[in-house]
Coordinates of C-alpha atoms in Angstrom, one line a residue:
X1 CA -0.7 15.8 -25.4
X2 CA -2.0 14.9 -29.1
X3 CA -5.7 13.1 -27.9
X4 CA -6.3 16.4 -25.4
X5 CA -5.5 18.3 -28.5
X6 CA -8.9 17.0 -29.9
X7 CA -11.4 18.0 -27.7
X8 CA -12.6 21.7 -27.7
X9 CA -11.0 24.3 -25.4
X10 CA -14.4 25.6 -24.9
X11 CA -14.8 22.1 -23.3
X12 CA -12.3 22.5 -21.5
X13 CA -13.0 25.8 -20.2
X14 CA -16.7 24.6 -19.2
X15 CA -15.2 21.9 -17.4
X16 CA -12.8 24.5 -15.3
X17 CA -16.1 26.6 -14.5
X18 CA -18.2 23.5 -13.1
X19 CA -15.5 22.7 -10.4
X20 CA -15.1 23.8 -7.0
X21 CA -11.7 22.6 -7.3
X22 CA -8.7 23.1 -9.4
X23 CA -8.3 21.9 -12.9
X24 CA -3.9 22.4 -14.2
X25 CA -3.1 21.7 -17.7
X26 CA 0.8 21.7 -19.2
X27 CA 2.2 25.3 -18.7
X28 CA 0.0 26.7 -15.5
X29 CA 2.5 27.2 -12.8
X30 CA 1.1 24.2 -10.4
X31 CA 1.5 22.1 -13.2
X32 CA 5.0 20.2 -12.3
X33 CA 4.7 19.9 -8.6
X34 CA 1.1 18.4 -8.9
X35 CA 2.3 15.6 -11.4
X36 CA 4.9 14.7 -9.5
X37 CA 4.4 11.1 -7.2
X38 CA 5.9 10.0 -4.8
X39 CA 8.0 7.1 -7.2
X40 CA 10.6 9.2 -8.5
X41 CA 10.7 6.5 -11.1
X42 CA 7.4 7.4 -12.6
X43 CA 8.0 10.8 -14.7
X44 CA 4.2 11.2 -16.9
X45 CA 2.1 14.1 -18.3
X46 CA -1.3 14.2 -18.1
X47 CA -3.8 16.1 -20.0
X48 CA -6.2 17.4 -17.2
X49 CA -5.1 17.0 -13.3
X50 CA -8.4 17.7 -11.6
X51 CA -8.1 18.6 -8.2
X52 CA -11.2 17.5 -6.6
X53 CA -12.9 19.8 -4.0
X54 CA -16.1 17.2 -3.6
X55 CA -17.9 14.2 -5.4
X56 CA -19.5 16.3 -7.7
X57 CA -15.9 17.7 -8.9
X58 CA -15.2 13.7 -9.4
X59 CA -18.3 13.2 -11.4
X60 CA -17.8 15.7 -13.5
X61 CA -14.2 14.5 -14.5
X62 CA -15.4 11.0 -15.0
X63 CA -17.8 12.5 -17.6
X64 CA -15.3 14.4 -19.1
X65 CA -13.0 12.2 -19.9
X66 CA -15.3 9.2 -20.5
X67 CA -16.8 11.6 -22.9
X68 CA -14.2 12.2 -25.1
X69 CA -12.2 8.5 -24.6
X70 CA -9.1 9.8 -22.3
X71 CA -7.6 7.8 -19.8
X72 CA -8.1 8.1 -16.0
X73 CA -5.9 7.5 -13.3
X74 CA -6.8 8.1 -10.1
X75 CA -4.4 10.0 -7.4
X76 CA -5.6 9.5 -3.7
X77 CA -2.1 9.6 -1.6
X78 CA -0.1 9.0 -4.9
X79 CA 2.2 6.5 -3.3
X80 CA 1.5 3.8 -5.9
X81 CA 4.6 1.8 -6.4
X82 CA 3.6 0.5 -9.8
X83 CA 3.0 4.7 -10.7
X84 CA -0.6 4.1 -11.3
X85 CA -2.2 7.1 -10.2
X86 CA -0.9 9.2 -12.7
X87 CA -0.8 8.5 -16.5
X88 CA 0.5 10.2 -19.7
X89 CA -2.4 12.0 -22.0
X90 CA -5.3 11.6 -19.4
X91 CA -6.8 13.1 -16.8
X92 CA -5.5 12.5 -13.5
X93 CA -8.5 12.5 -10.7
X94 CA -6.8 13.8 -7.6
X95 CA -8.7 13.5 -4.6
X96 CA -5.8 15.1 -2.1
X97 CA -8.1 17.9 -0.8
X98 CA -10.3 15.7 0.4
X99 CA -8.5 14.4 3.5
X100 CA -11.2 14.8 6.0
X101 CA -11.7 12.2 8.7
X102 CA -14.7 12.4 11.0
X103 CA -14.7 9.7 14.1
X104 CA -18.1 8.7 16.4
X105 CA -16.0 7.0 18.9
X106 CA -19.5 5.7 21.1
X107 CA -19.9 4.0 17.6
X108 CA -16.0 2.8 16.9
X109 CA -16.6 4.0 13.2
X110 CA -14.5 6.3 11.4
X111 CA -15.6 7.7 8.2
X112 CA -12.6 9.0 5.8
X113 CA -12.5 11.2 2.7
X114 CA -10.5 9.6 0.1
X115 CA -7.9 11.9 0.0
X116 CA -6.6 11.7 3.7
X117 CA -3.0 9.6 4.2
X118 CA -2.4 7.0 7.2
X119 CA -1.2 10.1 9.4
X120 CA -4.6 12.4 9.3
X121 CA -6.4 8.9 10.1
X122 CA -4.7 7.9 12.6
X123 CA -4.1 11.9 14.4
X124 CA -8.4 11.7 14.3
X125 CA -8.5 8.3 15.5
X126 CA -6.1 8.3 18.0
X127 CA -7.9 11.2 20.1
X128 CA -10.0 8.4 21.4
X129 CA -7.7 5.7 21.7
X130 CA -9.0 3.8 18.7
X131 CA -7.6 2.6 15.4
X132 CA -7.6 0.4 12.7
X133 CA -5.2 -1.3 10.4
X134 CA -3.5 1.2 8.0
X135 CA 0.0 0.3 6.5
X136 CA 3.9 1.2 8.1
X137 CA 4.6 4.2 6.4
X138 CA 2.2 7.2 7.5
X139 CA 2.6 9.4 4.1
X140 CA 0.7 6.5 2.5
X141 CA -2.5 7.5 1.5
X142 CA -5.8 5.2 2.6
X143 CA -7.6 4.5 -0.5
X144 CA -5.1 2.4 -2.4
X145 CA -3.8 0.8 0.2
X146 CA -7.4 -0.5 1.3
X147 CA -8.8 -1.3 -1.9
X148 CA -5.7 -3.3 -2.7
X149 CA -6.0 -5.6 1.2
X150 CA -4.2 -3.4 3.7
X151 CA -1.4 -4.9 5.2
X152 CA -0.3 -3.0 8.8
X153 CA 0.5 -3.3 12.3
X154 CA -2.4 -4.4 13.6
X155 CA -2.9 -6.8 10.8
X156 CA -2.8 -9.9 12.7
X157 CA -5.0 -8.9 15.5
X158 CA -7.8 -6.8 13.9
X159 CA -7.1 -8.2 10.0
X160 CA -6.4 -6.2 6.9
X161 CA -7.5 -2.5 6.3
X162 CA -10.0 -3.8 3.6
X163 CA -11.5 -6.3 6.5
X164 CA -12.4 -3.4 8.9
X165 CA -14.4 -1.6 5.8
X166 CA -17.5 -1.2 6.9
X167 CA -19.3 0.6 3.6
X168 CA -17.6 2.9 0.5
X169 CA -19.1 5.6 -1.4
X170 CA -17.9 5.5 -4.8
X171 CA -18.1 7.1 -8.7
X172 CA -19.0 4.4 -11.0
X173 CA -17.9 4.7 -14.4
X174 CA -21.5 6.0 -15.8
X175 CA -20.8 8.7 -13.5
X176 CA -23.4 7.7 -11.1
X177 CA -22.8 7.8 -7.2
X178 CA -23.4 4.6 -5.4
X179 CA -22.8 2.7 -2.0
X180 CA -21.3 -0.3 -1.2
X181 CA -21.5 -2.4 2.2
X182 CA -22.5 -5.9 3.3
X183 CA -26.6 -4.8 2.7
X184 CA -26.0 -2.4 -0.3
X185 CA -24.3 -3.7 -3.5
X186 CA -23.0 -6.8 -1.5
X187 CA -21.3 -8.2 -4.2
X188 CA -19.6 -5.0 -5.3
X189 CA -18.5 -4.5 -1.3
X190 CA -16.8 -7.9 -1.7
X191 CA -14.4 -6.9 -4.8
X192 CA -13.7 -3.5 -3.1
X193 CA -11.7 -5.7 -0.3
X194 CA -8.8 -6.5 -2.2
X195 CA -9.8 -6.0 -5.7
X196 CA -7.9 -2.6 -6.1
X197 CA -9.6 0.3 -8.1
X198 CA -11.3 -1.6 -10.5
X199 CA -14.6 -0.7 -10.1
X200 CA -15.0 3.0 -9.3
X201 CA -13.6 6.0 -7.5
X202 CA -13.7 5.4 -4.0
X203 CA -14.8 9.1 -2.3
X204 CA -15.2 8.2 1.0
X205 CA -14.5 4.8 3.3
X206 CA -16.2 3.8 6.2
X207 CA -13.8 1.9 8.7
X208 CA -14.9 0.0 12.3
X209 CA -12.4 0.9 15.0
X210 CA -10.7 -0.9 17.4
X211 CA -9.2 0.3 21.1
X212 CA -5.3 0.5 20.3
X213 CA -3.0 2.9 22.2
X214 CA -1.5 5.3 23.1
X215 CA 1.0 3.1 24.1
X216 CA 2.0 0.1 22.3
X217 CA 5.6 -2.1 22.5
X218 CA 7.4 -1.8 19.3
X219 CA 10.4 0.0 17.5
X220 CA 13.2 -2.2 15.8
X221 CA 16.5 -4.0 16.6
X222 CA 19.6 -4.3 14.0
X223 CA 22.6 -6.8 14.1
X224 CA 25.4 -6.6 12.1
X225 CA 25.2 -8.4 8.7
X226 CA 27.0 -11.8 10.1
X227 CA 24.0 -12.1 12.0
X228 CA 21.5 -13.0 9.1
X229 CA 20.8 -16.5 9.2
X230 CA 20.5 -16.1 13.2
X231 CA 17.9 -13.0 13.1
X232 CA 16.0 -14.8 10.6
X233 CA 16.0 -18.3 12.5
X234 CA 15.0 -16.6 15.1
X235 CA 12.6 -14.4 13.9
X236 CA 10.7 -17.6 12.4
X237 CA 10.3 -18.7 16.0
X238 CA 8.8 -16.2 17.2
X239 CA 6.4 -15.9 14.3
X240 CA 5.4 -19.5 15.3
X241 CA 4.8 -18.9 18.9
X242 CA 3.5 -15.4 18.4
X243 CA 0.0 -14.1 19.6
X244 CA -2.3 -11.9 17.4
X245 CA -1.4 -8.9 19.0
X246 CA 2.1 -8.9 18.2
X247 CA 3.1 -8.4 13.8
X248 CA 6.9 -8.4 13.0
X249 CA 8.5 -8.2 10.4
X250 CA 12.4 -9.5 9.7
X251 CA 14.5 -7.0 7.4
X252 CA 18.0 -7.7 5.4
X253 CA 18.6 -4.0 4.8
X254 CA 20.8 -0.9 5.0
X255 CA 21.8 1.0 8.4
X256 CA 21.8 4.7 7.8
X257 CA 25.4 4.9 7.0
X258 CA 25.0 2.5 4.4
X259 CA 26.2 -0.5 6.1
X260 CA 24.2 -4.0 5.9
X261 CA 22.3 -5.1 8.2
X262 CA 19.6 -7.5 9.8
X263 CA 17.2 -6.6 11.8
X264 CA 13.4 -7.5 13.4
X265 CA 10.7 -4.3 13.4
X266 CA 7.5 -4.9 15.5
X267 CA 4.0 -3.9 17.1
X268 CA 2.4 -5.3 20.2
X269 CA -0.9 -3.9 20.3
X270 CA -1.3 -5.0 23.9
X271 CA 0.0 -4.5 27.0
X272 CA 3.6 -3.2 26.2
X273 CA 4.9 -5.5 29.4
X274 CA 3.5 -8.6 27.4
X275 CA 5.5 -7.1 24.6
X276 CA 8.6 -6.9 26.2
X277 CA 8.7 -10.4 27.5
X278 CA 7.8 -11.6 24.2
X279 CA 10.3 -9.9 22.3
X280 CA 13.7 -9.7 25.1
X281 CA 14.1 -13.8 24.2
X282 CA 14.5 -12.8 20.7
X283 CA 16.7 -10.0 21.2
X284 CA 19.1 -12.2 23.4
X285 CA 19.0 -15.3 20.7
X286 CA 20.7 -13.4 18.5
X287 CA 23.7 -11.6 19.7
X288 CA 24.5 -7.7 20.5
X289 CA 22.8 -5.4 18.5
X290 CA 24.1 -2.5 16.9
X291 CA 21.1 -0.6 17.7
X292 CA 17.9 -0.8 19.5
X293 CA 14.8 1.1 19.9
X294 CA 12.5 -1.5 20.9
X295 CA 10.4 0.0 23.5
X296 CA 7.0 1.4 24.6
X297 CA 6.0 4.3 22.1
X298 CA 2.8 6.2 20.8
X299 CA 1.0 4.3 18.1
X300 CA 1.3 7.4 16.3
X301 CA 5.2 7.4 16.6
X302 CA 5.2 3.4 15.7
X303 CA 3.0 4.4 12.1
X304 CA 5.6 7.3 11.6
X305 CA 8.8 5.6 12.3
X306 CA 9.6 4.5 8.5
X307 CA 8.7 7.3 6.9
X308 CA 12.0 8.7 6.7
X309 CA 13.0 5.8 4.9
X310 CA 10.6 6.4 2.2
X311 CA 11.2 10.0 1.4
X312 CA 8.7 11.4 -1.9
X313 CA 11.5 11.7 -5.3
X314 CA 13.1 8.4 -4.8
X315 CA 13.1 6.0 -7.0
X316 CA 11.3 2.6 -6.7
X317 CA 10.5 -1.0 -8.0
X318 CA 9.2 -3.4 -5.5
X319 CA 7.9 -7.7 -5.9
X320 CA 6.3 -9.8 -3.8
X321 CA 6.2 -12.9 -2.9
X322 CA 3.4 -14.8 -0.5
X323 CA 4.9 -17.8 1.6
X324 CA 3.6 -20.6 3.8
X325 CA 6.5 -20.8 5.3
X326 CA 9.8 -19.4 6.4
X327 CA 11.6 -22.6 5.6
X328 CA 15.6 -23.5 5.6
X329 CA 15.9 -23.4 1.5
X330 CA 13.9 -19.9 1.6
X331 CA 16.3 -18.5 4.1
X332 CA 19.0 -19.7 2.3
X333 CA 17.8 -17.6 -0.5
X334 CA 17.4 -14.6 1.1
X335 CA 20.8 -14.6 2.5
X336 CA 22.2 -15.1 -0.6
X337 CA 20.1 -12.8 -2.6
X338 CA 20.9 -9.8 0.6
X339 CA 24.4 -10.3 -0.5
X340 CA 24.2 -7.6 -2.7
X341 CA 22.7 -5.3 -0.6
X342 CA 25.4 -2.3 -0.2
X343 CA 24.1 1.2 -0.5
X344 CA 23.4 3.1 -2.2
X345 CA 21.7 2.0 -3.6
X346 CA 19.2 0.3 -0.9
X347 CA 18.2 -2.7 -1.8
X348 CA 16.0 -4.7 0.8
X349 CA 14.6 -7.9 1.4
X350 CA 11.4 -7.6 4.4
X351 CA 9.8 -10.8 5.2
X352 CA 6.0 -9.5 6.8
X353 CA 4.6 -11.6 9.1
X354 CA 0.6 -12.3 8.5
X355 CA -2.0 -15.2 10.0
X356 CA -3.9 -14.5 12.7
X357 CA -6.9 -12.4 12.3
X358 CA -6.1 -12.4 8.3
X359 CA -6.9 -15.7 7.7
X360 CA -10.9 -15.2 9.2
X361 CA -11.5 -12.1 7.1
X362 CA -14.0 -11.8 3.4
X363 CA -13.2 -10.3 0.7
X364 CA -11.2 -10.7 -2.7
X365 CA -8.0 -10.1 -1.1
X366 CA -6.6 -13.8 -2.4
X367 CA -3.7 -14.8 0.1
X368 CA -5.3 -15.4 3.6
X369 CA -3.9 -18.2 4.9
X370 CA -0.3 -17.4 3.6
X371 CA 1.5 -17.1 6.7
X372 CA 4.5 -14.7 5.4
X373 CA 5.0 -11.8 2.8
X374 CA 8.0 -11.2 1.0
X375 CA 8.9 -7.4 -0.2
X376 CA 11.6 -7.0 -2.3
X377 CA 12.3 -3.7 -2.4
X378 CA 14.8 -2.0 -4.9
X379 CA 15.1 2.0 -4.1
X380 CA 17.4 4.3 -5.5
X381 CA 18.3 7.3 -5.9
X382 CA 20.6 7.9 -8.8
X383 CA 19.2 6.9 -12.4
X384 CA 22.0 5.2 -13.8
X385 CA 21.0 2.4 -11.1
X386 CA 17.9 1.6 -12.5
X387 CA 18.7 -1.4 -14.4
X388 CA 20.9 -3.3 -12.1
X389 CA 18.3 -2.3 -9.4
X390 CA 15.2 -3.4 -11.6
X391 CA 17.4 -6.8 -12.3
X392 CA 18.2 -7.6 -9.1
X393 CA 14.4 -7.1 -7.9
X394 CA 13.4 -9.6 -10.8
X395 CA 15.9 -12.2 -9.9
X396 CA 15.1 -12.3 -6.5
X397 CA 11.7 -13.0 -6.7
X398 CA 12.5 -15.6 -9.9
X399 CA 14.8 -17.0 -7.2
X400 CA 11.8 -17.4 -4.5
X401 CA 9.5 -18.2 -7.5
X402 CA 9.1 -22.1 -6.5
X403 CA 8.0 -21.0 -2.9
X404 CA 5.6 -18.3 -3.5
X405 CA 1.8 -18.4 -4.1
X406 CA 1.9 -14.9 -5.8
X407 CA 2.1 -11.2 -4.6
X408 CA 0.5 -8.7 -3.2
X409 CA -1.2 -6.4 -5.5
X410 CA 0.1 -3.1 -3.8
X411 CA 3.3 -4.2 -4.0
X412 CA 3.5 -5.2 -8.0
X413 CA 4.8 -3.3 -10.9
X414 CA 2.6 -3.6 -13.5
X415 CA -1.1 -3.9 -14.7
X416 CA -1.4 -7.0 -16.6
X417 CA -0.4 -10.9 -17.0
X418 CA 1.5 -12.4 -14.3
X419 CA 1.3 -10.2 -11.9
X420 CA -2.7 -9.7 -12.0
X421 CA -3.1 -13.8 -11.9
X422 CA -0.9 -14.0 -8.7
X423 CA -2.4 -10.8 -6.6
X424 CA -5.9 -12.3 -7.5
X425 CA -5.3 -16.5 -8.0
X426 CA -8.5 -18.1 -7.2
X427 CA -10.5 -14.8 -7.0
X428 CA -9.9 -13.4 -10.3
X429 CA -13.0 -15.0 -12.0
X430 CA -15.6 -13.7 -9.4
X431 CA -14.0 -10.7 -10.1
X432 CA -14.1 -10.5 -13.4
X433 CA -17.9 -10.7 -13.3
X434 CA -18.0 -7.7 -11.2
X435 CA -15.9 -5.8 -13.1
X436 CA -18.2 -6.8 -16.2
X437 CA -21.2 -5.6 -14.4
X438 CA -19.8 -2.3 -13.2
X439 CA -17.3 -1.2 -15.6
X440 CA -17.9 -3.4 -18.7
X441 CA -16.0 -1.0 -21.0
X442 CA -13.1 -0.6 -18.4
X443 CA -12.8 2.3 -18.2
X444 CA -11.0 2.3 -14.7
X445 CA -7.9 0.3 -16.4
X446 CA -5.3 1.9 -15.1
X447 CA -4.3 -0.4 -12.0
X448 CA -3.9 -4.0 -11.4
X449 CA -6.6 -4.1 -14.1
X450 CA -9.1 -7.1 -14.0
X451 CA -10.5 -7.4 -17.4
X452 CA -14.8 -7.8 -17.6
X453 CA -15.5 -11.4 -17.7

């Protein structure tokens, strides 16, 4: 707390009076529980968590602690793997009361506060049958997601979340509110697809809709361990034959009892007859399953499903690992590297099927015509696993290094070197510029950070 130390309590308290929100320093009572994130992992104390009400609240904390030189992170659903939305002696912008979400279904537009999560999106949206592309776990707040490409269920049919971003409002680091859409601050628009949170505090996101629902095919299927190399054989086949409207992803994971096992989780956002012929081949390939819940459900439920799996508290490190394809020597690998999967710990490997619709879209989101993602995901929830979980996360992804284009930016741990070159590759000096003309003092740092050019 030694650099809040330096700055004038009357400052502070001035600060507390402008706001129509909520301001918590070390010692008020809400102090603990609004720190925490959702990555167990990630244990920091800010300075200052301001808990935004409206824009102005968000202005007046980018002032403050440009002002006086303090770090800001920025909290929208606080699910960042990598822990970036909160930060030790800063101030942490939390934008979690602002979750409205306000729908003009003649228009297929949704406009979203900042602060809302996948679920409050998707419970607006889905009172008129419309969605749009918003990540697998429903807890996951919008903002980061988006800004950093948006992968989802409906991915391969109606592209990324950042591709169905229609305009943003957004705090600049001068403090100044501006716009950004395909007319307005065109170039800015383009780095907001992809380029994570860069370049200001997003406030509000305007999405186009698409007609999805209620119904869609999808749920999951698990075989017994034995059945790896088959599932994921056979999963590659139907990736290759697959239309846009169905995403799957293939999984070496951990049953709830612990047990290993493989497994294919999908969405056909179509007719969920179509999705039941195009999936029961699949099924059938591989052998008897030891469970299986693939059938016609709510898109609702489908967005929901995993989020039991991804409770707030544990702990987390995740890589990724872009593929052009799902070939014999990367199968091999996985296999190998699922080996060690036993929980607990749950260690998992989920291949992420992308193309289609991905591949048309703008923006600075770098891997479009990958055709597969790799998560490795390491999650725990006793600390003394934290190093053989960390190691064996590292290892796998240094083991499908020679395969892989790079990773995707919501997925990597840190904020700097390797990791920034591979979310960004070929993009990185267009942003750059951006960045340079926006935030030339980077002042938003704290995230995959692109350093002005």
């Amino acid at each position: 707390m030694a650099e809040i130390q330096s700055v004038d309590t009357k400052e502070i308290s001035a600060l507390r009076e402008v706001l129509r929100g909520q301001m918590l320093v070390a010692g008020d009572p809400e102090y603990d529980e609004a720190r925490r994130v959702w990555n167990g992992a990630i244990d920091r104390r800010p300075a200052l968590i301001v808990r935004c009400a409206n824009v102005a609240d968000v202005q007046q904390a980018v002032a403050f602690a440009t002002r006086h030189g303090l770090p800001i992170a920025v909290r929208g659903g606080g699910h960042s793997v990598a822990g970036f939305s909160t930060c030790d002696a800063g101030v942490v912008i939390d934008l979690g009361l602002m979750r409205s979400v306000f729908v003009d279904a003649d228009a297929r537009v949704a406009r979203a506060q900042a602060g809302a999560t996948g679920a409050d999106f998707d419970r607006a949206t889905q009172q008129h049958g419309l969605a749009t592309t918003l990540g697998v776990v429903s807890t996951t707040g919008i903002a980061g997601l988006t800004l950093g490409g948006g992968i989802g269920w409906l991915m391969r049919k109606h592209g990324l979340a950042c591709d169905n971003l229609l305009s943003a409002e957004l705090v600049t680091a001068d403090g100044c509110l501006a716009t950004a859409s395909a007319t307005e601050n065109p170039e800015l628009f383009w780095a907001l697809k992809g380029g994570g949170g860069n370049f200001g505090i997003i406030t509000s996101f305007e999405y186009q809709l698409h007609p999805v629902g209620p119904m869609v095919y999808g749920g999951s299927v698990a075989f017994a361990r034995e059945h790896r190399r088959a599932v994921l054989e056979s999963y590659r086949e139907l990736a290759r034959k697959a239309p846009d409207e169905l995403t799957a992803y293939a999984a070496m994971t951990s049953a709830p009892d612990g047990s290993p096992v493989a497994a294919i989780a999908a969405c056909y956002a179509g007719d969920p007859a179509d999705g039941a012929r195009l999936l029961d081949p699949t099924k059938a390939a591989v052998g008897e399953p030891l469970l299986d819940n693939l059938g016609p459900l709510t898109y609702s439920e489908r967005q929901s499903r995993m989020d039991a799996s991804y409770p707030p508290g544990e702990y987390h490190y995740w890589r990724s690992c872009f593929l052009d394809d799902l070939t014999d020597e990367v199968i091999d690998i996985l296999i190998e590297r699922a080996s060690n999967i036993q929980a607990p710990p749950v260690l998992e490997l989920i291949v992420e099927q992308l193309g289609g619709a991905i591949a048309a879209g703008d923006g600075a989101f770098a891997h479009r015509d990958a055709n597969f993602d790799v998560l490795i995901a390491a999650n725990w929830t006793n600390p003394a696993d934290h190093d053989r979980c960390v190691a064996w996360a590292r290892d796998t992804a240094a083991a499908l290094g020679p395969y892989s284009r790079g990773g995707y930016a919501n997925y990597e741990p840190d904020a700097e070197g390797a990791y920034v070159s591979g979310a960004y590759g070929d993009r990185l000096a267009r942003l750059g510029a951006v960045k340079a003309q926006h935030d030339p003092t980077n002042v938003f740092r704290l995230n995959q950070n692109i350093p002005p050019s």
